[in-house]
PDB file of C-alpha atoms and ligand atoms in Angstrom:
ATOM      1  CA  MET Z   1      21.140 -39.970  31.956  1.00 78.00           C
ATOM      2  CA  ALA Z   2      21.431 -43.237  30.114  1.00 95.00           C
ATOM      3  CA  LYS Z   3      19.311 -46.172  29.181  1.00 97.00           C
ATOM      4  CA  PRO Z   4      20.078 -49.571  30.671  1.00 96.00           C
ATOM      5  CA  SER Z   5      22.034 -51.913  28.409  1.00 97.00           C
ATOM      6  CA  LYS Z   6      20.189 -54.922  29.765  1.00 98.00           C
ATOM      7  CA  VAL Z   7      17.173 -55.588  32.009  1.00 98.00           C
ATOM      8  CA  GLU Z   8      16.077 -59.027  33.129  1.00 98.00           C
ATOM      9  CA  VAL Z   9      13.351 -60.485  35.331  1.00 98.00           C
ATOM     10  CA  ASP Z  10      13.890 -63.875  36.946  1.00 98.00           C
ATOM     11  CA  GLN Z  11      10.552 -65.371  36.048  1.00 96.00           C
ATOM     12  CA  GLU Z  12      10.935 -68.230  38.520  1.00 97.00           C
ATOM     13  CA  THR Z  13      11.116 -65.751  41.392  1.00 98.00           C
ATOM     14  CA  CYS Z  14       8.678 -63.027  40.287  1.00 98.00           C
ATOM     15  CA  ILE Z  15       5.483 -63.092  42.352  1.00 98.00           C
ATOM     16  CA  GLY Z  16       3.545 -60.900  39.947  1.00 98.00           C
ATOM     17  CA  CYS Z  17       2.980 -57.980  42.290  1.00 98.00           C
ATOM     18  CA  GLY Z  18       2.955 -55.491  39.395  1.00 98.00           C
ATOM     19  CA  VAL Z  19       5.115 -52.855  41.085  1.00 98.00           C
ATOM     20  CA  CYS Z  20       7.727 -52.765  38.312  1.00 98.00           C
ATOM     21  CA  ALA Z  21       5.113 -52.423  35.575  1.00 98.00           C
ATOM     22  CA  ASP Z  22       3.496 -49.562  37.509  1.00 98.00           C
ATOM     23  CA  MET Z  23       6.846 -47.800  37.920  1.00 98.00           C
ATOM     24  CA  ALA Z  24       8.217 -48.343  34.417  1.00 98.00           C
ATOM     25  CA  PRO Z  25       5.356 -49.386  32.118  1.00 98.00           C
ATOM     26  CA  ASP Z  26       7.450 -48.963  28.968  1.00 98.00           C
ATOM     27  CA  VAL Z  27       9.977 -51.491  30.255  1.00 98.00           C
ATOM     28  CA  PHE Z  28       7.897 -54.103  32.089  1.00 98.00           C
ATOM     29  CA  GLU Z  29       4.561 -55.650  31.203  1.00 98.00           C
ATOM     30  CA  MET Z  30       2.505 -58.123  33.186  1.00 98.00           C
ATOM     31  CA  GLN Z  31       1.756 -61.275  31.217  1.00 98.00           C
ATOM     32  CA  ASP Z  32       0.103 -64.367  32.671  1.00 97.00           C
ATOM     33  CA  GLY Z  33       0.744 -63.124  36.195  1.00 97.00           C
ATOM     34  CA  ILE Z  34       4.431 -62.382  35.875  1.00 98.00           C
ATOM     35  CA  SER Z  35       6.498 -59.476  34.650  1.00 98.00           C
ATOM     36  CA  ILE Z  36       8.307 -59.620  31.341  1.00 98.00           C
ATOM     37  CA  VAL Z  37      10.734 -57.094  29.895  1.00 98.00           C
ATOM     38  CA  ILE Z  38       9.192 -55.577  26.776  1.00 98.00           C
ATOM     39  CA  ASN Z  39      11.896 -52.963  26.171  1.00 98.00           C
ATOM     40  CA  ALA Z  40      15.084 -52.654  28.222  1.00 98.00           C
ATOM     41  CA  GLN Z  41      15.612 -49.164  26.807  1.00 97.00           C
ATOM     42  CA  GLY Z  42      12.070 -48.028  27.644  1.00 98.00           C
ATOM     43  CA  ALA Z  43      13.198 -45.873  30.581  1.00 98.00           C
ATOM     44  CA  GLU Z  44      16.313 -44.282  32.003  1.00 98.00           C
ATOM     45  CA  TYR Z  45      18.634 -46.543  33.988  1.00 98.00           C
ATOM     46  CA  ASP Z  46      17.868 -44.635  37.198  1.00 97.00           C
ATOM     47  CA  GLU Z  47      14.135 -45.268  36.792  1.00 97.00           C
ATOM     48  CA  VAL Z  48      14.692 -48.955  36.147  1.00 98.00           C
ATOM     49  CA  GLN Z  49      17.003 -49.093  39.155  1.00 98.00           C
ATOM     50  CA  GLU Z  50      14.165 -47.732  41.299  1.00 98.00           C
ATOM     51  CA  ALA Z  51      12.021 -50.641  40.153  1.00 98.00           C
ATOM     52  CA  VAL Z  52      14.904 -53.024  40.902  1.00 98.00           C
ATOM     53  CA  GLU Z  53      15.007 -51.689  44.464  1.00 98.00           C
ATOM     54  CA  ALA Z  54      11.218 -51.717  44.830  1.00 98.00           C
ATOM     55  CA  CYS Z  55      10.770 -55.338  43.750  1.00 98.00           C
ATOM     56  CA  PRO Z  56       9.803 -57.249  46.914  1.00 98.00           C
ATOM     57  CA  VAL Z  57      11.587 -60.425  45.859  1.00 98.00           C
ATOM     58  CA  GLU Z  58      14.630 -58.771  44.240  1.00 98.00           C
ATOM     59  CA  CYS Z  59      14.230 -60.604  40.966  1.00 98.00           C
ATOM     60  CA  ILE Z  60      15.021 -57.734  38.571  1.00 98.00           C
ATOM     61  CA  THR Z  61      18.521 -57.022  37.367  1.00 98.00           C
ATOM     62  CA  ALA Z  62      19.559 -53.992  35.324  1.00 98.00           C
ATOM     63  CA  GLU Z  63      22.931 -53.179  33.817  1.00 97.00           C
ATOM     64  CA  GLU Z  64      24.077 -49.681  32.951  1.00 94.00           C
TER      65      GLU Z  64
HETATM   66  S1  SF4 H   1       8.237 -55.958  41.120  1.00 59.62           S
HETATM   67 FE1  SF4 H   1       9.318 -57.941  41.078  1.00 59.62          FE
HETATM   68  S2  SF4 H   1       7.851 -59.431  41.855  1.00 59.62           S
HETATM   69 FE2  SF4 H   1       6.699 -57.588  41.332  1.00 59.62          FE
HETATM   70  S3  SF4 H   1       6.015 -57.994  39.221  1.00 59.62           S
HETATM   71 FE3  SF4 H   1       7.938 -56.847  39.089  1.00 59.62          FE
HETATM   72  S4  SF4 H   1       9.529 -58.425  38.886  1.00 59.62           S
HETATM   73 FE4  SF4 H   1       7.673 -59.431  39.649  1.00 59.62          FE
END
């Protein structure tokens, strides 16, 4: 298992659904209605990748 090297949210596209922050609360935090990355290494890459796949507008990217 490894931590992601980089995690980004496209803030123009995020609709603020909160799914990513529910799935990986140590990585994503909701601020002013959108998700921001508070710590790219806050979860294992596989967990972050689950949030990437769960995002309804596909605006999260994670690199191994
Ligand atoms: S899952 Fe996607 S759309 Fe929902 S808050 Fe996270 S980044 Fe935004």
